[in-house]
Amino acid sequence: MPVSIRVRLCFMMFLQFFIWGGWFVTLGTFLGNTLGANGNEIGMAFSTQSWGAIIAPFIIGLIADRYFNAERILGVLHLLGAVLMYCLYTAESFDSFYPFVLGYMIVYMPTLALVNSVSFAQMQEPAKEFGKIRVWGTIGWIIAGLVISYVFSWDNQQAIADGMLRNTFALCAIASLLLGLFSFTLPATPPKSFGEKSGLREVLGLDALAMLKDRNFLLFFISSVLICIPLAFYYQNANPFLTEIGVENATGKMTLGQVSEVLFMLVLPVFLQRFGIKITLLVGMAAWALRYVLFAYGNAESGMAMLLVGIALHGICYDFFFVSGQIYTNAKAGERIRSAAQGMITLATYGVGMLVGFWIAGKITDSFAQPEGHDWQQIWLYPAGFAAAVFFLFLFSFKNERIGQHEH
């Protein structure tokens, strides 16, 4: 791949995740403090990610893959996103905010698949090359958090009280406009399925449903959906929690999670090969339970180290469960239905699992609301207990496999 193309793909990934990390992390804090939203309303706002994930396959499978170049539809969607981001910046109430955040997520979530399509189309050896491009997305997310906390200080106590987190949407509107325009300079990526029949069955990955006849894969599938419920608590509550208990520069500190994600991604292949898929997935689930216990008993003074370790566990939580799960799905599926299988898992986890998770997180957060804030210890013990229950379900029912034996 020519250096000029590699640089453009890296910049594309950087902006793609800078935009997401630049507003999504602080969303709960902004809604609660600036727009006066309750836990249920904050859950509704976060669940727009799930609605976007559910609708995205239709946009990609029925439109992008059949009629348009991937880089062009990427550009159009990000330009629309810039307009919607500006509308979020100007919203004065939750009622006026919600339609725009729903519209934005329906526009944004398909772009996650599109940036991958544009990247893969330029690669001779995706297995070796993609990681070096994708890591720039994680760097973009990290930089967004550091900029919010340490350059603009929009997330300190006084700035939050003054409504400065509203500026995150203006920042991301500018970045989205930039990526929208830049996308039209990316290498041409013609539609993959032009002229082919591509119905609802292919789009939704229904061909992969036959995989659920395999008892092990069915258990993995159910566990993946269930573990997304405690995952939703982190996305929805971590930043408001850290901010409320007095942690300074909470958004910047939360980037520790993405740093650890990069480090544990390097460890994952060795761990998988040595211990197999069952132990790897169990370590990921155990990390979810442990991080929430650390959040429950940590604090902004003597317990700060517990909070930082809880944040840093994100690398194990995400890589050892979700990334290894994608590898397992890929190996079990075989060549013919690999794309369908990944689509089915994504729809089930980021769609259904997290939709339920955000709803439950909102209800539980509201039930422990107090005049001076929240009883965070009680709130965090719920996802800790749920993650532990999924851990034991998986421990006693799933038989270990060496995933290499399923590759075709």
Short mmCIF file of C-alpha atoms in Angstrom, two decimals:
data_model
loop_
_atom_site.label_atom_id
_atom_site.label_comp_id
_atom_site.label_asym_id
_atom_site.label_seq_id
_atom_site.Cartn_x
_atom_site.Cartn_y
_atom_site.Cartn_z
CA MET A 1 0.00 0.00 0.00
CA PRO A 2 1.47 3.41 -0.97
CA VAL A 3 2.46 5.63 1.98
CA SER A 4 0.10 8.43 0.85
CA ILE A 5 -2.89 6.07 1.01
CA ARG A 6 -1.82 4.66 4.38
CA VAL A 7 -1.55 8.17 5.82
CA ARG A 8 -5.02 9.07 4.52
CA LEU A 9 -6.54 5.91 5.99
CA CYS A 10 -4.88 6.60 9.37
CA PHE A 11 -6.23 10.18 9.36
CA MET A 12 -9.69 8.87 8.45
CA MET A 13 -9.63 6.45 11.42
CA PHE A 14 -8.29 9.15 13.74
CA LEU A 15 -11.15 11.53 12.93
CA GLN A 16 -13.77 8.75 12.94
CA PHE A 17 -13.11 7.90 16.59
CA PHE A 18 -12.08 11.40 17.69
CA ILE A 19 -15.65 12.40 16.81
CA TRP A 20 -17.22 9.56 18.83
CA GLY A 21 -14.92 9.94 21.85
CA GLY A 22 -15.30 13.72 21.77
CA TRP A 23 -18.96 13.77 22.89
CA PHE A 24 -20.11 10.26 23.85
CA VAL A 25 -17.93 9.90 26.98
CA THR A 26 -19.25 13.10 28.59
CA LEU A 27 -22.84 12.73 27.30
CA GLY A 28 -24.29 11.51 30.60
CA THR A 29 -22.60 14.31 32.56
CA PHE A 30 -23.83 16.94 30.09
CA LEU A 31 -27.42 15.66 30.07
CA GLY A 32 -27.65 15.39 33.85
CA ASN A 33 -25.98 18.70 34.70
CA THR A 34 -26.83 21.01 31.79
CA LEU A 35 -30.17 19.72 30.52
CA GLY A 36 -31.41 18.34 33.86
CA ALA A 37 -32.14 14.87 32.46
CA ASN A 38 -32.93 11.96 34.80
CA GLY A 39 -31.44 8.47 34.61
CA ASN A 40 -34.20 7.12 32.41
CA GLU A 41 -33.79 9.99 29.91
CA ILE A 42 -29.99 9.55 29.91
CA GLY A 43 -30.57 5.84 29.21
CA MET A 44 -32.81 6.80 26.27
CA ALA A 45 -30.07 9.04 24.86
CA PHE A 46 -27.40 6.34 25.14
CA SER A 47 -29.71 3.72 23.65
CA THR A 48 -29.69 5.68 20.38
CA GLN A 49 -26.34 3.93 19.82
CA SER A 50 -28.23 0.63 19.84
CA TRP A 51 -30.92 1.90 17.48
CA GLY A 52 -28.15 3.09 15.18
CA ALA A 53 -26.51 -0.36 15.34
CA ILE A 54 -29.84 -2.03 14.51
CA ILE A 55 -30.54 0.27 11.55
CA ALA A 56 -26.94 0.39 10.23
CA PRO A 57 -27.06 -3.01 8.43
CA PHE A 58 -29.97 -1.78 6.32
CA ILE A 59 -28.06 1.33 5.24
CA ILE A 60 -24.88 -0.64 4.50
CA GLY A 61 -26.39 -3.86 3.14
CA LEU A 62 -29.31 -2.49 1.16
CA ILE A 63 -27.85 0.83 -0.02
CA ALA A 64 -24.07 1.30 0.33
CA ASP A 65 -22.98 -2.20 -0.70
CA ARG A 66 -25.17 -2.13 -3.79
CA TYR A 67 -25.32 1.36 -5.28
CA PHE A 68 -22.64 3.77 -4.00
CA ASN A 69 -18.91 3.98 -3.46
CA ALA A 70 -18.17 3.51 0.26
CA GLU A 71 -16.05 6.67 0.54
CA ARG A 72 -18.82 8.83 -0.97
CA ILE A 73 -21.57 7.61 1.32
CA LEU A 74 -19.09 7.99 4.22
CA GLY A 75 -18.62 11.63 3.23
CA VAL A 76 -22.36 12.32 2.91
CA LEU A 77 -23.13 10.72 6.28
CA HIS A 78 -20.44 12.72 8.09
CA LEU A 79 -21.62 15.97 6.49
CA LEU A 80 -25.15 15.17 7.72
CA GLY A 81 -23.58 14.33 11.08
CA ALA A 82 -21.93 17.76 11.24
CA VAL A 83 -25.33 19.45 10.84
CA LEU A 84 -26.92 17.22 13.50
CA MET A 85 -23.98 17.82 15.86
CA TYR A 86 -24.56 21.56 15.54
CA CYS A 87 -28.23 20.99 16.38
CA LEU A 88 -27.15 19.11 19.52
CA TYR A 89 -24.90 22.05 20.41
CA THR A 90 -27.87 24.44 20.26
CA ALA A 91 -30.46 22.19 22.01
CA GLU A 92 -31.81 23.72 25.23
CA SER A 93 -33.83 20.82 26.66
CA PHE A 94 -33.81 17.03 26.59
CA ASP A 95 -36.98 16.99 24.49
CA SER A 96 -35.30 19.06 21.77
CA PHE A 97 -31.99 17.17 22.18
CA TYR A 98 -33.30 13.60 21.82
CA PRO A 99 -34.54 13.65 18.17
CA PHE A 100 -31.18 15.04 17.02
CA VAL A 101 -29.08 12.49 18.95
CA LEU A 102 -31.25 9.68 17.56
CA GLY A 103 -30.81 11.05 14.04
CA TYR A 104 -27.09 11.45 14.59
CA MET A 105 -26.56 7.86 15.74
CA ILE A 106 -28.58 6.49 12.81
CA VAL A 107 -26.20 8.47 10.56
CA TYR A 108 -22.99 7.68 12.50
CA MET A 109 -23.20 3.95 13.24
CA PRO A 110 -23.09 2.88 9.55
CA THR A 111 -19.84 4.82 9.15
CA LEU A 112 -18.07 2.33 11.46
CA ALA A 113 -18.49 -0.37 8.81
CA LEU A 114 -17.74 2.04 5.96
CA VAL A 115 -14.30 3.09 7.27
CA ASN A 116 -13.45 -0.61 7.56
CA SER A 117 -14.63 -1.23 3.99
CA VAL A 118 -12.53 1.63 2.64
CA SER A 119 -9.50 0.35 4.55
CA PHE A 120 -9.81 -3.32 3.61
CA ALA A 121 -10.25 -2.46 -0.08
CA GLN A 122 -6.70 -1.04 -0.13
CA MET A 123 -4.99 -3.92 1.67
CA GLN A 124 -3.15 -6.92 0.27
CA GLU A 125 -2.86 -8.60 3.68
CA PRO A 126 -5.62 -7.25 5.96
CA ALA A 127 -4.64 -9.49 8.90
CA LYS A 128 -1.22 -7.80 9.05
CA GLU A 129 -2.13 -4.29 7.90
CA PHE A 130 -5.51 -3.46 9.46
CA GLY A 131 -4.34 -3.23 13.08
CA LYS A 132 -1.77 -0.56 12.19
CA ILE A 133 -4.52 1.54 10.59
CA ARG A 134 -7.23 0.86 13.21
CA VAL A 135 -5.00 1.81 16.15
CA TRP A 136 -5.22 5.44 14.96
CA GLY A 137 -8.92 5.33 15.80
CA THR A 138 -8.08 4.49 19.40
CA ILE A 139 -5.48 7.29 19.39
CA GLY A 140 -8.21 9.66 18.13
CA TRP A 141 -10.52 8.67 21.01
CA ILE A 142 -7.66 9.21 23.51
CA ILE A 143 -6.75 12.64 22.08
CA ALA A 144 -10.41 13.74 22.24
CA GLY A 145 -10.55 12.96 25.97
CA LEU A 146 -7.23 14.66 26.67
CA VAL A 147 -8.28 17.78 24.73
CA ILE A 148 -11.57 18.05 26.67
CA SER A 149 -9.86 17.66 30.07
CA TYR A 150 -6.40 19.18 29.72
CA VAL A 151 -6.62 21.69 26.85
CA PHE A 152 -10.09 23.21 27.25
CA SER A 153 -10.92 21.99 30.82
CA TRP A 154 -14.59 21.66 29.90
CA ASP A 155 -15.11 18.89 32.45
CA ASN A 156 -13.93 20.52 35.67
CA GLN A 157 -16.58 21.21 38.30
CA GLN A 158 -17.01 24.92 37.55
CA ALA A 159 -16.99 24.46 33.76
CA ILE A 160 -19.67 21.75 34.02
CA ALA A 161 -21.78 24.07 36.19
CA ASP A 162 -21.35 26.77 33.53
CA GLY A 163 -22.53 24.36 30.79
CA MET A 164 -19.18 24.23 29.00
CA LEU A 165 -19.60 20.58 28.00
CA ARG A 166 -21.98 21.87 25.34
CA ASN A 167 -18.84 22.84 23.43
CA THR A 168 -17.98 19.16 22.86
CA PHE A 169 -20.75 19.07 20.25
CA ALA A 170 -19.35 22.14 18.46
CA LEU A 171 -15.89 20.54 18.44
CA CYS A 172 -17.27 17.29 17.00
CA ALA A 173 -19.38 19.17 14.44
CA ILE A 174 -16.17 20.74 13.11
CA ALA A 175 -14.37 17.37 13.09
CA SER A 176 -17.35 15.74 11.36
CA LEU A 177 -17.41 18.46 8.71
CA LEU A 178 -13.68 17.95 8.16
CA LEU A 179 -14.03 14.15 7.83
CA GLY A 180 -17.07 14.55 5.57
CA LEU A 181 -15.10 16.69 3.13
CA PHE A 182 -11.91 14.61 3.50
CA SER A 183 -13.80 11.38 2.70
CA PHE A 184 -14.22 12.48 -0.92
CA THR A 185 -10.40 12.41 -1.28
CA LEU A 186 -10.16 8.78 -0.13
CA PRO A 187 -9.39 5.97 -2.62
CA ALA A 188 -12.39 4.89 -4.68
CA THR A 189 -14.17 1.93 -3.06
CA PRO A 190 -16.86 0.65 -5.46
CA PRO A 191 -19.93 -1.19 -4.13
CA LYS A 192 -19.17 -4.81 -3.24
CA SER A 193 -22.54 -6.26 -4.18
CA PHE A 194 -23.36 -4.28 -7.31
CA GLY A 195 -25.69 -6.34 -9.47
CA GLU A 196 -25.95 -9.12 -6.89
CA LYS A 197 -29.09 -10.14 -5.09
CA SER A 198 -28.91 -8.93 -1.51
CA GLY A 199 -32.13 -9.34 0.40
CA LEU A 200 -33.12 -8.92 4.01
CA ARG A 201 -31.82 -12.38 4.90
CA GLU A 202 -28.26 -11.52 3.84
CA VAL A 203 -28.36 -8.03 5.38
CA LEU A 204 -29.42 -9.26 8.82
CA GLY A 205 -27.02 -12.19 8.79
CA LEU A 206 -29.86 -14.71 9.05
CA ASP A 207 -27.79 -17.32 7.20
CA ALA A 208 -25.63 -17.46 10.33
CA LEU A 209 -28.54 -18.53 12.56
CA ALA A 210 -27.68 -22.15 11.79
CA MET A 211 -24.54 -21.64 13.94
CA LEU A 212 -26.78 -21.49 17.02
CA LYS A 213 -27.39 -25.24 16.67
CA ASP A 214 -23.84 -25.63 17.99
CA ARG A 215 -24.30 -25.75 21.79
CA ASN A 216 -21.01 -23.99 22.54
CA PHE A 217 -21.67 -21.18 20.10
CA LEU A 218 -25.22 -20.76 21.43
CA LEU A 219 -23.85 -20.36 24.97
CA PHE A 220 -21.30 -17.84 23.71
CA PHE A 221 -24.04 -15.96 21.84
CA ILE A 222 -26.32 -15.77 24.92
CA SER A 223 -23.39 -14.72 27.14
CA SER A 224 -22.42 -11.99 24.65
CA VAL A 225 -25.90 -10.48 24.78
CA LEU A 226 -26.07 -10.71 28.59
CA ILE A 227 -22.61 -9.20 29.22
CA CYS A 228 -23.69 -6.13 27.22
CA ILE A 229 -26.08 -5.26 30.05
CA PRO A 230 -23.28 -4.47 32.56
CA LEU A 231 -21.26 -2.92 29.69
CA ALA A 232 -24.03 -0.33 29.23
CA PHE A 233 -23.55 0.82 32.85
CA TYR A 234 -19.96 1.82 32.08
CA TYR A 235 -20.74 3.86 28.98
CA GLN A 236 -23.72 5.54 30.60
CA ASN A 237 -22.54 6.14 34.16
CA ALA A 238 -18.73 6.18 34.38
CA ASN A 239 -18.18 9.85 33.51
CA PRO A 240 -21.13 11.21 35.56
CA PHE A 241 -19.99 9.02 38.49
CA LEU A 242 -16.37 10.21 38.41
CA THR A 243 -17.45 13.82 37.99
CA GLU A 244 -20.05 13.68 40.76
CA ILE A 245 -17.65 12.22 43.36
CA GLY A 246 -15.13 14.98 42.62
CA VAL A 247 -12.54 13.37 40.31
CA GLU A 248 -10.79 16.18 38.42
CA ASN A 249 -10.21 15.82 34.66
CA ALA A 250 -12.38 12.69 34.62
CA THR A 251 -12.60 12.57 30.81
CA GLY A 252 -8.83 12.68 30.44
CA LYS A 253 -8.37 9.99 33.10
CA MET A 254 -10.88 7.76 31.32
CA THR A 255 -8.55 7.60 28.29
CA LEU A 256 -6.50 5.15 30.39
CA GLY A 257 -9.09 2.62 29.25
CA GLN A 258 -8.19 3.13 25.58
CA VAL A 259 -4.45 3.05 26.33
CA SER A 260 -4.90 -0.34 28.03
CA GLU A 261 -7.04 -1.47 25.08
CA VAL A 262 -4.06 -0.98 22.76
CA LEU A 263 -1.67 -2.81 25.14
CA PHE A 264 -3.94 -5.81 25.76
CA MET A 265 -4.66 -6.11 22.04
CA LEU A 266 -0.97 -7.06 21.68
CA VAL A 267 -1.25 -9.68 24.46
CA LEU A 268 -4.51 -11.21 23.21
CA PRO A 269 -3.19 -13.48 20.38
CA VAL A 270 -0.60 -15.06 22.72
CA PHE A 271 -3.18 -15.53 25.49
CA LEU A 272 -5.69 -17.11 23.09
CA GLN A 273 -3.12 -19.54 21.74
CA ARG A 274 -1.90 -20.57 25.18
CA PHE A 275 -5.15 -20.80 27.16
CA GLY A 276 -7.92 -21.24 24.58
CA ILE A 277 -11.13 -19.32 24.01
CA LYS A 278 -12.95 -20.31 27.23
CA ILE A 279 -10.30 -18.98 29.64
CA THR A 280 -9.86 -15.84 27.52
CA LEU A 281 -13.58 -15.04 27.57
CA LEU A 282 -13.81 -15.81 31.31
CA VAL A 283 -10.94 -13.43 32.07
CA GLY A 284 -12.83 -10.71 30.14
CA MET A 285 -16.05 -11.35 32.09
CA ALA A 286 -14.23 -11.44 35.44
CA ALA A 287 -12.66 -8.08 34.62
CA TRP A 288 -16.15 -6.57 34.20
CA ALA A 289 -17.21 -7.78 37.65
CA LEU A 290 -13.94 -6.62 39.26
CA ARG A 291 -14.02 -3.14 37.70
CA TYR A 292 -17.53 -2.47 39.06
CA VAL A 293 -16.53 -3.64 42.54
CA LEU A 294 -13.58 -1.22 42.37
CA PHE A 295 -15.96 1.57 41.30
CA ALA A 296 -18.35 0.69 44.14
CA TYR A 297 -15.69 0.99 46.86
CA GLY A 298 -13.31 3.55 45.34
CA ASN A 299 -13.41 7.30 45.94
CA ALA A 300 -11.75 10.51 44.80
CA GLU A 301 -9.33 10.63 47.78
CA SER A 302 -7.85 7.51 49.37
CA GLY A 303 -9.60 5.22 46.88
CA MET A 304 -8.41 6.97 43.70
CA ALA A 305 -6.10 4.06 42.82
CA MET A 306 -9.11 1.70 42.81
CA LEU A 307 -10.90 3.98 40.34
CA LEU A 308 -7.88 4.21 38.04
CA VAL A 309 -7.40 0.43 38.06
CA GLY A 310 -11.13 0.05 37.29
CA ILE A 311 -10.75 2.36 34.29
CA ALA A 312 -7.55 0.64 33.12
CA LEU A 313 -9.31 -2.76 33.19
CA HIS A 314 -11.21 -1.61 30.09
CA GLY A 315 -8.53 -3.17 27.89
CA ILE A 316 -9.11 -6.63 29.36
CA CYS A 317 -12.89 -6.15 29.50
CA TYR A 318 -13.15 -5.20 25.85
CA ASP A 319 -10.31 -7.10 24.16
CA PHE A 320 -10.61 -10.39 26.03
CA PHE A 321 -14.36 -10.63 25.55
CA PHE A 322 -15.47 -8.67 22.49
CA VAL A 323 -12.39 -8.87 20.27
CA SER A 324 -11.71 -12.53 21.15
CA GLY A 325 -15.43 -13.16 20.57
CA GLN A 326 -15.15 -11.73 17.07
CA ILE A 327 -12.15 -13.99 16.43
CA TYR A 328 -14.08 -17.01 17.76
CA THR A 329 -17.12 -16.18 15.61
CA ASN A 330 -14.91 -15.78 12.55
CA ALA A 331 -13.26 -19.16 13.16
CA LYS A 332 -16.53 -21.02 13.80
CA ALA A 333 -18.38 -19.55 10.84
CA GLY A 334 -16.27 -20.64 7.91
CA GLU A 335 -15.70 -18.64 4.73
CA ARG A 336 -19.24 -18.62 3.33
CA ILE A 337 -21.07 -17.00 6.25
CA ARG A 338 -18.31 -15.08 8.08
CA SER A 339 -19.75 -11.65 7.28
CA ALA A 340 -23.26 -12.80 8.16
CA ALA A 341 -22.03 -14.22 11.48
CA GLN A 342 -20.24 -10.99 12.46
CA GLY A 343 -23.35 -9.02 11.50
CA MET A 344 -25.52 -11.27 13.65
CA ILE A 345 -23.23 -10.88 16.69
CA THR A 346 -23.02 -7.10 16.27
CA LEU A 347 -26.79 -6.79 15.97
CA ALA A 348 -27.32 -8.98 19.04
CA THR A 349 -24.76 -7.22 21.25
CA TYR A 350 -24.55 -3.54 20.32
CA GLY A 351 -28.17 -3.65 19.16
CA VAL A 352 -30.34 -5.78 21.45
CA GLY A 353 -28.00 -6.39 24.42
CA MET A 354 -26.99 -2.79 24.98
CA LEU A 355 -30.50 -1.49 24.25
CA VAL A 356 -31.73 -3.56 27.21
CA GLY A 357 -28.62 -2.58 29.20
CA PHE A 358 -29.11 1.17 28.81
CA TRP A 359 -32.76 0.84 29.84
CA ILE A 360 -31.86 -1.16 32.97
CA ALA A 361 -28.97 1.19 33.82
CA GLY A 362 -31.30 4.19 33.59
CA LYS A 363 -33.90 2.59 35.86
CA ILE A 364 -31.35 1.51 38.50
CA THR A 365 -29.57 4.88 38.45
CA ASP A 366 -32.87 6.68 39.02
CA SER A 367 -33.82 4.33 41.87
CA PHE A 368 -30.66 5.34 43.79
CA ALA A 369 -30.87 9.07 43.05
CA GLN A 370 -30.57 11.28 46.14
CA PRO A 371 -31.01 15.03 46.66
CA GLU A 372 -27.21 15.50 46.73
CA GLY A 373 -26.41 13.02 43.93
CA HIS A 374 -26.54 9.20 43.79
CA ASP A 375 -25.76 6.19 45.95
CA TRP A 376 -23.08 5.03 43.53
CA GLN A 377 -21.96 2.07 45.62
CA GLN A 378 -25.38 0.44 45.28
CA ILE A 379 -25.60 1.34 41.58
CA TRP A 380 -22.23 -0.29 40.71
CA LEU A 381 -22.92 -3.46 42.69
CA TYR A 382 -25.78 -4.33 40.30
CA PRO A 383 -23.63 -4.67 37.12
CA ALA A 384 -20.88 -6.32 39.23
CA GLY A 385 -23.35 -8.99 40.35
CA PHE A 386 -24.78 -9.40 36.87
CA ALA A 387 -21.34 -9.81 35.28
CA ALA A 388 -20.44 -12.38 37.97
CA ALA A 389 -23.65 -14.33 37.23
CA VAL A 390 -22.81 -14.44 33.49
CA PHE A 391 -19.27 -15.52 34.41
CA PHE A 392 -20.50 -18.57 36.37
CA LEU A 393 -23.11 -19.44 33.73
CA PHE A 394 -20.34 -19.55 31.14
CA LEU A 395 -17.81 -21.27 33.42
CA PHE A 396 -20.01 -24.29 34.10
CA SER A 397 -21.66 -24.68 30.69
CA PHE A 398 -19.08 -23.84 27.98
CA LYS A 399 -16.55 -26.45 26.86
CA ASN A 400 -13.09 -25.13 26.02
CA GLU A 401 -12.00 -25.09 22.37
CA ARG A 402 -8.87 -24.36 20.43
CA ILE A 403 -10.30 -22.04 17.83
CA GLY A 404 -7.61 -22.85 15.28
CA GLN A 405 -9.35 -26.16 14.60
CA HIS A 406 -12.38 -24.36 13.17
CA GLU A 407 -10.58 -22.17 10.67
CA HIS A 408 -11.28 -22.99 7.05
#
